[in-house]
mmCIF file of C-alpha atoms in Angstrom:
data_model
loop_
_atom_site.group_PDB
_atom_site.id
_atom_site.type_symbol
_atom_site.label_atom_id
_atom_site.label_comp_id
_atom_site.label_asym_id
_atom_site.label_seq_id
_atom_site.Cartn_x
_atom_site.Cartn_y
_atom_site.Cartn_z
ATOM 1 C CA MET A 1269 99.136 92.092 125.069
ATOM 2 C CA THR A 1270 97.977 89.274 123.140
ATOM 3 C CA HIS A 1271 100.054 87.966 119.689
ATOM 4 C CA SER A 1272 96.963 88.626 117.796
ATOM 5 C CA ARG A 1273 96.797 92.254 119.316
ATOM 6 C CA ILE A 1274 100.914 92.272 118.759
ATOM 7 C CA SER A 1275 100.303 91.061 114.791
ATOM 8 C CA ARG A 1276 97.716 93.733 114.531
ATOM 9 C CA LEU A 1277 99.788 96.566 115.673
ATOM 10 C CA LEU A 1278 102.760 95.485 113.739
ATOM 11 C CA SER A 1279 100.609 95.628 111.186
ATOM 12 C CA VAL A 1280 99.476 99.365 111.566
ATOM 13 C CA LEU A 1281 103.042 99.894 111.912
ATOM 14 C CA ALA A 1282 104.249 98.545 108.701
ATOM 15 C CA ALA A 1283 101.041 99.813 107.128
ATOM 16 C CA GLY A 1284 101.830 102.627 104.430
ATOM 17 C CA ALA A 1285 101.713 103.365 100.815
ATOM 18 C CA LEU A 1286 104.067 101.081 99.035
ATOM 19 C CA LEU A 1287 104.859 103.312 96.198
ATOM 20 C CA THR A 1288 107.155 101.650 93.532
ATOM 21 C CA ALA A 1289 109.166 103.642 91.119
ATOM 22 C CA CYS A 1290 111.263 103.326 88.352
ATOM 23 C CA VAL A 1291 114.456 104.651 87.995
ATOM 24 C CA SER A 1292 117.727 104.579 86.569
ATOM 25 C CA SER A 1293 120.625 102.725 87.432
ATOM 26 C CA ARG A 1294 123.053 105.355 86.233
ATOM 27 C CA ASP A 1295 124.723 106.969 88.992
ATOM 28 C CA ALA A 1296 124.061 110.614 89.596
ATOM 29 C CA LYS A 1297 127.181 113.209 89.248
ATOM 30 C CA ASP A 1298 125.207 116.368 88.613
ATOM 31 C CA GLU A 1299 125.429 119.250 90.991
ATOM 32 C CA LEU A 1300 121.754 120.707 91.866
ATOM 33 C CA ALA A 1301 121.955 124.393 91.912
ATOM 34 C CA VAL A 1302 120.432 126.046 94.863
ATOM 35 C CA PRO A 1303 117.479 128.645 94.450
ATOM 36 C CA GLN A 1304 116.727 131.419 95.953
ATOM 37 C CA THR A 1305 115.278 131.632 98.946
ATOM 38 C CA VAL A 1306 111.910 132.682 100.078
ATOM 39 C CA PRO A 1307 110.943 134.351 102.569
ATOM 40 C CA VAL A 1308 108.308 132.464 105.281
ATOM 41 C CA SER A 1309 105.456 134.764 104.768
ATOM 42 C CA ASP A 1310 105.380 133.120 101.399
ATOM 43 C CA LEU A 1311 105.510 129.911 102.231
ATOM 44 C CA SER A 1312 101.344 129.787 103.993
ATOM 45 C CA GLY A 1313 100.488 128.257 100.656
ATOM 46 C CA LEU A 1314 102.756 125.519 100.466
ATOM 47 C CA THR A 1315 101.728 122.043 101.603
ATOM 48 C CA LEU A 1316 105.270 119.921 102.160
ATOM 49 C CA GLN A 1317 104.788 115.789 101.463
ATOM 50 C CA VAL A 1318 106.560 113.846 104.657
ATOM 51 C CA GLY A 1319 107.382 109.894 104.324
ATOM 52 C CA ASP A 1320 107.202 108.807 107.697
ATOM 53 C CA GLN A 1321 107.342 105.404 109.637
ATOM 54 C CA LYS A 1322 104.671 104.940 112.727
ATOM 55 C CA GLY A 1323 106.168 106.784 115.283
ATOM 56 C CA GLY A 1324 109.092 108.355 113.411
ATOM 57 C CA THR A 1325 109.203 111.866 112.535
ATOM 58 C CA GLU A 1326 105.920 113.209 112.864
ATOM 59 C CA ALA A 1327 105.650 111.636 116.263
ATOM 60 C CA LEU A 1328 108.800 113.233 117.250
ATOM 61 C CA LEU A 1329 107.742 116.438 115.597
ATOM 62 C CA ARG A 1330 104.656 116.332 117.762
ATOM 63 C CA ALA A 1331 105.997 115.729 120.965
ATOM 64 C CA ALA A 1332 108.819 118.802 121.048
ATOM 65 C CA GLY A 1333 106.175 121.095 119.714
ATOM 66 C CA GLU A 1334 107.837 121.690 116.589
ATOM 67 C CA LEU A 1335 104.796 121.508 114.744
ATOM 68 C CA ASP A 1336 103.097 123.988 116.283
ATOM 69 C CA ASN A 1337 103.173 127.214 114.249
ATOM 70 C CA VAL A 1338 104.852 125.961 111.308
ATOM 71 C CA PRO A 1339 104.751 128.575 108.387
ATOM 72 C CA TYR A 1340 103.261 125.699 105.951
ATOM 73 C CA LYS A 1341 100.977 122.996 106.105
ATOM 74 C CA VAL A 1342 102.805 119.265 106.664
ATOM 75 C CA GLN A 1343 101.223 116.062 105.752
ATOM 76 C CA PHE A 1344 102.819 112.707 106.394
ATOM 77 C CA SER A 1345 102.561 109.196 104.850
ATOM 78 C CA THR A 1346 103.445 106.413 106.429
ATOM 79 C CA PHE A 1347 105.596 103.962 104.930
ATOM 80 C CA THR A 1348 106.449 100.146 105.706
ATOM 81 C CA SER A 1349 110.383 101.151 105.760
ATOM 82 C CA GLY A 1350 113.020 103.273 104.489
ATOM 83 C CA PRO A 1351 113.061 101.933 100.910
ATOM 84 C CA PRO A 1352 109.806 102.867 99.843
ATOM 85 C CA GLN A 1353 110.034 105.962 100.847
ATOM 86 C CA VAL A 1354 113.277 106.457 98.699
ATOM 87 C CA GLU A 1355 111.236 105.576 95.817
ATOM 88 C CA ALA A 1356 108.131 107.717 96.901
ATOM 89 C CA ALA A 1357 110.803 110.564 96.678
ATOM 90 C CA THR A 1358 111.970 109.491 93.094
ATOM 91 C CA ALA A 1359 108.009 109.590 91.879
ATOM 92 C CA GLY A 1360 107.837 112.979 93.310
ATOM 93 C CA LYS A 1361 105.435 111.523 95.845
ATOM 94 C CA ILE A 1362 106.743 113.051 99.073
ATOM 95 C CA ASP A 1363 109.507 115.811 99.040
ATOM 96 C CA PHE A 1364 110.952 114.503 102.192
ATOM 97 C CA ALA A 1365 111.831 111.335 104.858
ATOM 98 C CA VAL A 1366 114.296 110.320 107.477
ATOM 99 C CA THR A 1367 115.711 106.546 106.846
ATOM 100 C CA GLY A 1368 117.887 104.439 108.242
ATOM 101 C CA ASN A 1369 121.537 103.998 106.820
ATOM 102 C CA THR A 1370 120.736 101.575 103.826
ATOM 103 C CA PRO A 1371 117.746 102.950 102.075
ATOM 104 C CA PRO A 1372 119.957 106.022 100.317
ATOM 105 C CA VAL A 1373 122.483 103.081 99.258
ATOM 106 C CA PHE A 1374 119.721 101.066 97.839
ATOM 107 C CA GLY A 1375 118.307 104.039 95.822
ATOM 108 C CA ALA A 1376 121.694 105.271 95.084
ATOM 109 C CA ALA A 1377 122.651 102.196 93.171
ATOM 110 C CA ALA A 1378 119.121 102.759 91.287
ATOM 111 C CA GLY A 1379 120.089 106.203 90.502
ATOM 112 C CA ALA A 1380 117.220 107.479 92.398
ATOM 113 C CA LYS A 1381 116.388 110.942 92.384
ATOM 114 C CA ILE A 1382 117.166 112.177 95.736
ATOM 115 C CA ARG A 1383 119.488 113.747 97.701
ATOM 116 C CA VAL A 1384 120.827 113.429 101.123
ATOM 117 C CA ILE A 1385 120.375 116.911 103.279
ATOM 118 C CA ALA A 1386 120.781 115.590 106.581
ATOM 119 C CA ALA A 1387 122.344 112.981 108.916
ATOM 120 C CA TYR A 1388 121.678 111.389 112.001
ATOM 121 C CA SER A 1389 123.462 108.958 114.982
ATOM 122 C CA ASN A 1390 123.214 106.626 117.508
ATOM 123 C CA ASP A 1391 125.058 103.647 118.727
ATOM 124 C CA ALA A 1392 123.363 100.614 116.825
ATOM 125 C CA GLY A 1393 122.264 99.490 119.816
ATOM 126 C CA GLY A 1394 118.565 98.798 118.684
ATOM 127 C CA ASP A 1395 119.846 97.055 115.755
ATOM 128 C CA GLN A 1396 119.868 93.566 116.451
ATOM 129 C CA ILE A 1397 119.675 89.963 115.411
ATOM 130 C CA LEU A 1398 116.667 87.953 117.625
ATOM 131 C CA ILE A 1399 116.521 84.245 117.800
ATOM 132 C CA PRO A 1400 114.404 82.049 119.800
ATOM 133 C CA ALA A 1401 115.245 81.909 123.096
ATOM 134 C CA ASP A 1402 116.011 77.918 123.047
ATOM 135 C CA SER A 1403 117.472 78.183 119.690
ATOM 136 C CA PRO A 1404 121.354 75.800 119.705
ATOM 137 C CA VAL A 1405 122.579 78.966 117.875
ATOM 138 C CA HIS A 1406 125.259 80.916 119.908
ATOM 139 C CA SER A 1407 126.806 82.881 117.197
ATOM 140 C CA VAL A 1408 126.650 84.622 113.457
ATOM 141 C CA ALA A 1409 128.641 81.280 112.138
ATOM 142 C CA GLU A 1410 125.621 78.922 113.373
ATOM 143 C CA LEU A 1411 123.826 80.887 111.211
ATOM 144 C CA ARG A 1412 124.909 78.910 108.238
ATOM 145 C CA GLY A 1413 121.922 77.136 106.477
ATOM 146 C CA LYS A 1414 119.430 78.787 108.454
ATOM 147 C CA LYS A 1415 116.475 81.069 107.755
ATOM 148 C CA VAL A 1416 117.235 84.848 108.423
ATOM 149 C CA VAL A 1417 114.461 87.037 107.959
ATOM 150 C CA VAL A 1418 114.978 90.528 107.079
ATOM 151 C CA GLY A 1419 113.434 93.812 105.400
ATOM 152 C CA LYS A 1420 115.066 94.257 101.852
ATOM 153 C CA GLY A 1421 117.151 97.117 101.728
ATOM 154 C CA SER A 1422 116.537 98.544 105.191
ATOM 155 C CA SER A 1423 119.193 99.164 108.097
ATOM 156 C CA ALA A 1424 118.949 95.444 109.202
ATOM 157 C CA HIS A 1425 119.530 94.127 105.780
ATOM 158 C CA GLY A 1426 122.809 96.180 106.078
ATOM 159 C CA HIS A 1427 123.540 94.983 109.657
ATOM 160 C CA LEU A 1428 123.242 91.244 108.554
ATOM 161 C CA LEU A 1429 125.211 91.689 105.800
ATOM 162 C CA LEU A 1430 128.145 93.294 107.717
ATOM 163 C CA GLN A 1431 127.610 90.275 110.351
ATOM 164 C CA LEU A 1432 128.106 87.835 107.817
ATOM 165 C CA GLN A 1433 130.934 89.598 106.767
ATOM 166 C CA LYS A 1434 132.676 89.834 109.885
ATOM 167 C CA ALA A 1435 131.810 85.787 110.864
ATOM 168 C CA GLY A 1436 133.697 84.877 107.330
ATOM 169 C CA LEU A 1437 130.077 84.017 105.700
ATOM 170 C CA THR A 1438 128.035 85.116 102.656
ATOM 171 C CA VAL A 1439 123.938 85.249 101.601
ATOM 172 C CA LYS A 1440 124.703 82.235 100.096
ATOM 173 C CA ASP A 1441 125.632 80.345 103.159
ATOM 174 C CA ILE A 1442 122.210 81.169 104.346
ATOM 175 C CA GLN A 1443 118.544 81.058 103.597
ATOM 176 C CA LEU A 1444 117.628 84.679 103.106
ATOM 177 C CA VAL A 1445 114.279 85.655 103.428
ATOM 178 C CA PHE A 1446 112.850 89.209 102.681
ATOM 179 C CA LEU A 1447 110.033 89.994 105.170
ATOM 180 C CA GLN A 1448 108.252 93.302 105.999
ATOM 181 C CA PRO A 1449 108.428 93.240 110.029
ATOM 182 C CA ALA A 1450 104.858 92.626 110.690
ATOM 183 C CA ASP A 1451 105.500 89.078 108.665
ATOM 184 C CA ALA A 1452 108.746 88.479 109.920
ATOM 185 C CA PHE A 1453 107.595 88.958 113.449
ATOM 186 C CA THR A 1454 104.875 86.342 112.946
ATOM 187 C CA ALA A 1455 107.547 84.145 110.775
ATOM 188 C CA LEU A 1456 110.134 84.058 114.203
ATOM 189 C CA SER A 1457 107.315 83.440 117.023
ATOM 190 C CA GLN A 1458 105.845 80.338 115.064
ATOM 191 C CA GLY A 1459 109.144 78.628 114.092
ATOM 192 C CA GLN A 1460 109.215 79.637 110.272
ATOM 193 C CA ALA A 1461 112.737 81.568 110.969
ATOM 194 C CA ASP A 1462 115.488 80.568 112.738
ATOM 195 C CA ALA A 1463 116.915 84.190 112.950
ATOM 196 C CA TRP A 1464 115.445 87.842 112.664
ATOM 197 C CA ALA A 1465 117.375 91.009 111.753
ATOM 198 C CA ILE A 1466 115.361 94.201 112.748
ATOM 199 C CA TRP A 1467 115.705 97.726 114.097
ATOM 200 C CA ASP A 1468 113.415 99.195 116.981
ATOM 201 C CA PRO A 1469 110.736 99.705 117.938
ATOM 202 C CA TYR A 1470 110.147 96.027 116.836
ATOM 203 C CA THR A 1471 113.314 94.518 118.498
ATOM 204 C CA ALA A 1472 111.655 95.966 121.795
ATOM 205 C CA LEU A 1473 108.249 94.777 120.770
ATOM 206 C CA ALA A 1474 109.512 91.193 119.829
ATOM 207 C CA GLN A 1475 112.027 91.258 123.238
ATOM 208 C CA ASN A 1476 108.606 92.099 125.677
ATOM 209 C CA GLN A 1477 106.304 89.826 123.735
ATOM 210 C CA LEU A 1478 108.691 87.036 122.207
ATOM 211 C CA LYS A 1479 110.697 84.428 124.085
ATOM 212 C CA VAL A 1480 113.741 85.579 121.965
ATOM 213 C CA ARG A 1481 116.978 86.417 122.684
ATOM 214 C CA THR A 1482 119.538 88.816 121.153
ATOM 215 C CA LEU A 1483 122.296 87.092 119.089
ATOM 216 C CA VAL A 1484 124.257 90.151 118.217
ATOM 217 C CA THR A 1485 123.685 93.927 118.073
ATOM 218 C CA ALA A 1486 125.150 96.471 115.839
ATOM 219 C CA GLN A 1487 126.916 98.142 118.185
ATOM 220 C CA GLY A 1488 130.524 98.214 116.863
ATOM 221 C CA VAL A 1489 129.474 96.736 113.762
ATOM 222 C CA THR A 1490 127.245 99.127 111.712
ATOM 223 C CA ASN A 1491 127.712 103.110 111.995
ATOM 224 C CA GLY A 1492 123.945 103.700 113.218
ATOM 225 C CA TYR A 1493 123.479 106.186 111.074
ATOM 226 C CA GLY A 1494 120.305 107.718 109.458
ATOM 227 C CA PHE A 1495 119.634 110.479 107.015
ATOM 228 C CA GLY A 1496 117.049 112.827 105.932
ATOM 229 C CA ILE A 1497 116.627 112.466 102.487
ATOM 230 C CA ALA A 1498 115.267 114.926 99.966
ATOM 231 C CA SER A 1499 113.337 114.693 96.348
ATOM 232 C CA VAL A 1500 115.737 116.712 93.637
ATOM 233 C CA ALA A 1501 112.058 118.000 92.537
ATOM 234 C CA ALA A 1502 111.464 119.925 96.068
ATOM 235 C CA LEU A 1503 115.334 121.056 96.103
ATOM 236 C CA GLN A 1504 115.231 122.373 92.824
ATOM 237 C CA ASP A 1505 111.594 124.605 93.386
ATOM 238 C CA ALA A 1506 112.208 127.573 95.457
ATOM 239 C CA LYS A 1507 109.504 127.265 97.848
ATOM 240 C CA ARG A 1508 109.909 123.706 98.905
ATOM 241 C CA ASN A 1509 113.401 124.105 99.434
ATOM 242 C CA SER A 1510 112.920 126.673 101.708
ATOM 243 C CA ALA A 1511 110.447 124.940 103.586
ATOM 244 C CA LEU A 1512 112.891 121.765 103.580
ATOM 245 C CA ALA A 1513 115.573 124.298 105.360
ATOM 246 C CA ASP A 1514 112.789 124.738 107.746
ATOM 247 C CA LEU A 1515 111.729 121.104 108.802
ATOM 248 C CA VAL A 1516 115.161 119.821 108.937
ATOM 249 C CA GLN A 1517 116.317 122.557 111.513
ATOM 250 C CA ARG A 1518 113.083 121.556 113.296
ATOM 251 C CA VAL A 1519 113.943 117.717 112.942
ATOM 252 C CA ALA A 1520 116.941 118.197 114.511
ATOM 253 C CA ARG A 1521 115.696 120.336 117.674
ATOM 254 C CA ALA A 1522 112.819 117.610 118.298
ATOM 255 C CA SER A 1523 115.907 114.851 118.633
ATOM 256 C CA ARG A 1524 118.022 117.154 121.025
ATOM 257 C CA TRP A 1525 114.463 118.475 123.064
ATOM 258 C CA ALA A 1526 114.057 114.360 123.344
ATOM 259 C CA LYS A 1527 117.227 113.532 124.255
ATOM 260 C CA ASP A 1528 117.184 116.285 127.120
ATOM 261 C CA HIS A 1529 113.468 115.710 128.284
ATOM 262 C CA PRO A 1530 113.374 111.428 127.847
ATOM 263 C CA ASP A 1531 110.436 110.635 130.153
ATOM 264 C CA GLN A 1532 108.567 113.035 128.637
ATOM 265 C CA TRP A 1533 109.598 111.725 124.982
ATOM 266 C CA TYR A 1534 109.019 107.835 125.852
ATOM 267 C CA GLN A 1535 105.584 108.857 127.663
ATOM 268 C CA LYS A 1536 104.461 111.085 124.353
ATOM 269 C CA TYR A 1537 106.529 108.057 121.918
ATOM 270 C CA ALA A 1538 104.422 105.038 123.651
ATOM 271 C CA ALA A 1539 100.863 106.892 122.991
ATOM 272 C CA ALA A 1540 101.819 107.823 119.287
ATOM 273 C CA ILE A 1541 102.491 104.362 118.447
ATOM 274 C CA GLY A 1542 100.343 102.372 121.199
ATOM 275 C CA ILE A 1543 102.617 100.213 123.169
ATOM 276 C CA ASP A 1544 103.562 99.770 126.342
ATOM 277 C CA PRO A 1545 105.609 102.497 128.072
ATOM 278 C CA GLN A 1546 108.101 100.552 128.964
ATOM 279 C CA VAL A 1547 108.454 99.172 125.738
ATOM 280 C CA ALA A 1548 108.918 102.590 124.186
ATOM 281 C CA ARG A 1549 111.545 103.784 127.133
ATOM 282 C CA VAL A 1550 113.801 100.161 125.717
ATOM 283 C CA ALA A 1551 113.193 101.629 122.294
ATOM 284 C CA GLN A 1552 113.837 104.928 122.614
ATOM 285 C CA SER A 1553 116.607 105.013 124.897
ATOM 286 C CA ARG A 1554 119.126 103.217 122.620
ATOM 287 C CA SER A 1555 117.480 104.042 118.961
ATOM 288 C CA LEU A 1556 117.078 108.212 119.257
ATOM 289 C CA ARG A 1557 119.161 109.394 116.554
ATOM 290 C CA LEU A 1558 120.774 113.598 117.391
ATOM 291 C CA ALA A 1559 122.077 115.238 114.131
ATOM 292 C CA ILE A 1560 125.319 114.893 112.863
ATOM 293 C CA PRO A 1561 127.521 116.482 110.304
ATOM 294 C CA ILE A 1562 127.430 114.944 106.714
ATOM 295 C CA ASN A 1563 131.282 115.094 106.501
ATOM 296 C CA ASP A 1564 133.954 113.134 105.182
ATOM 297 C CA ALA A 1565 133.946 110.432 107.516
ATOM 298 C CA VAL A 1566 130.335 109.694 107.175
ATOM 299 C CA ILE A 1567 130.191 109.788 103.338
ATOM 300 C CA ALA A 1568 133.186 107.538 103.522
ATOM 301 C CA SER A 1569 131.325 104.658 105.726
ATOM 302 C CA GLU A 1570 128.323 104.907 103.909
ATOM 303 C CA GLN A 1571 130.505 104.337 100.846
ATOM 304 C CA GLN A 1572 131.681 101.143 102.811
ATOM 305 C CA LEU A 1573 128.152 100.033 103.122
ATOM 306 C CA ALA A 1574 128.081 100.067 99.381
ATOM 307 C CA ASP A 1575 130.898 98.372 98.451
ATOM 308 C CA VAL A 1576 129.509 95.423 100.770
ATOM 309 C CA PHE A 1577 126.733 95.440 99.087
ATOM 310 C CA GLU A 1578 128.040 95.173 95.671
ATOM 311 C CA GLN A 1579 130.394 92.784 96.777
ATOM 312 C CA SER A 1580 127.705 90.365 98.076
ATOM 313 C CA GLY A 1581 125.547 90.951 94.734
ATOM 314 C CA GLN A 1582 122.560 92.410 96.389
ATOM 315 C CA ILE A 1583 122.933 95.372 94.448
ATOM 316 C CA GLU A 1584 123.855 95.174 90.658
ATOM 317 C CA HIS A 1585 125.268 98.706 90.464
ATOM 318 C CA LYS A 1586 128.046 99.846 93.205
ATOM 319 C CA PRO A 1587 127.350 103.749 93.434
ATOM 320 C CA THR A 1588 129.230 106.783 94.645
ATOM 321 C CA PHE A 1589 127.876 107.760 97.830
ATOM 322 C CA SER A 1590 128.961 111.264 98.056
ATOM 323 C CA HIS A 1591 127.315 111.953 94.226
ATOM 324 C CA PHE A 1592 124.070 111.563 96.287
ATOM 325 C CA VAL A 1593 125.024 113.941 99.110
ATOM 326 C CA ASP A 1594 123.889 117.571 99.171
ATOM 327 C CA ASN A 1595 125.237 119.558 102.458
ATOM 328 C CA ARG A 1596 123.015 122.517 101.099
ATOM 329 C CA PHE A 1597 121.953 123.019 105.118
ATOM 330 C CA GLY A 1598 124.988 122.613 106.700
ATOM 331 C CA ASP A 1599 124.920 125.822 107.900
ATOM 332 C CA GLN A 1600 121.324 125.934 109.322
ATOM 333 C CA LEU A 1601 122.005 122.442 111.077
ATOM 334 C CA SER A 1602 125.335 123.196 112.927
ATOM 335 C CA GLN A 1603 124.142 124.478 115.565
ATOM 336 C CA PHE A 1604 121.976 121.231 116.003
ATOM 337 C CA TRP A 1605 124.929 118.940 115.725
ATOM 338 C CA ASN A 1606 126.021 116.055 118.598
ATOM 339 C CA THR A 1607 129.880 116.271 118.510
ATOM 340 C CA GLU A 1608 130.081 113.374 121.667
ATOM 341 C CA LYS A 1609 132.433 110.970 120.662
#
């Protein structure tokens, strides 16, 4: 695959409606009332708006057959990364999306009109900091003064901050440049960046197409969580809330299917985003997230991440993460939770 074709692919992967929204900096504390459940038979006229990233929720649900016989319509919109999804939910443009661990923190810091309604986890092996293969850098500490590119508010942003903290550095010790994946790929490939903090499938694509090596992975450093976020407006609407209760179960069930049928999933994932099946295998073998409970440990870990962002000056307002959690679908999701240590 040529460099120009890779660049086009990355542009497609990162293409989407970059919606912005004005949000309040007030830390939300109000509890949302749970509306009465609407029978499935009454949802036929409803269209649930779902934010997605290429190769994300839609590809997973479709591969697992979870978009068959849905009692409502699902309309997917593609975004570059998690933060624009949070903004779109606040603006009422989407009802639901799955993001990494950092976008909800950024959203909470801005008083976004969202709630975290589901959680997922893996070992974070696909979140890495990549450097050119011939780079003289061999540790995070040696990134001092170097140009590091990352998507603002993404899981990779959180990973980078935690790695800098671990190495005794701050963002002031590096040249931090915010770029979306397609532009970051180009910057690293053309020698315009010294390091790139990124997540799968971009990690796997870069490792396959560029002469790079892994400086560090997020394993043991970040929590590896992903979250299903819903707009406050959707949660307060009886029909949309009932549809969300069904959808989050489909996402959790699809993830379990993918884990139990890896070869089928890798092939379908590769076809969905147009990448080499081996690259798809590498990406999904380490980046598939299974459903987990949003328990005290999960909330505490996210609060620690929020603290790091506030301490680093990357957000002005430190949110109370628990104020943005809504466990109303916990009973329905408990049958899918991954309890493996």
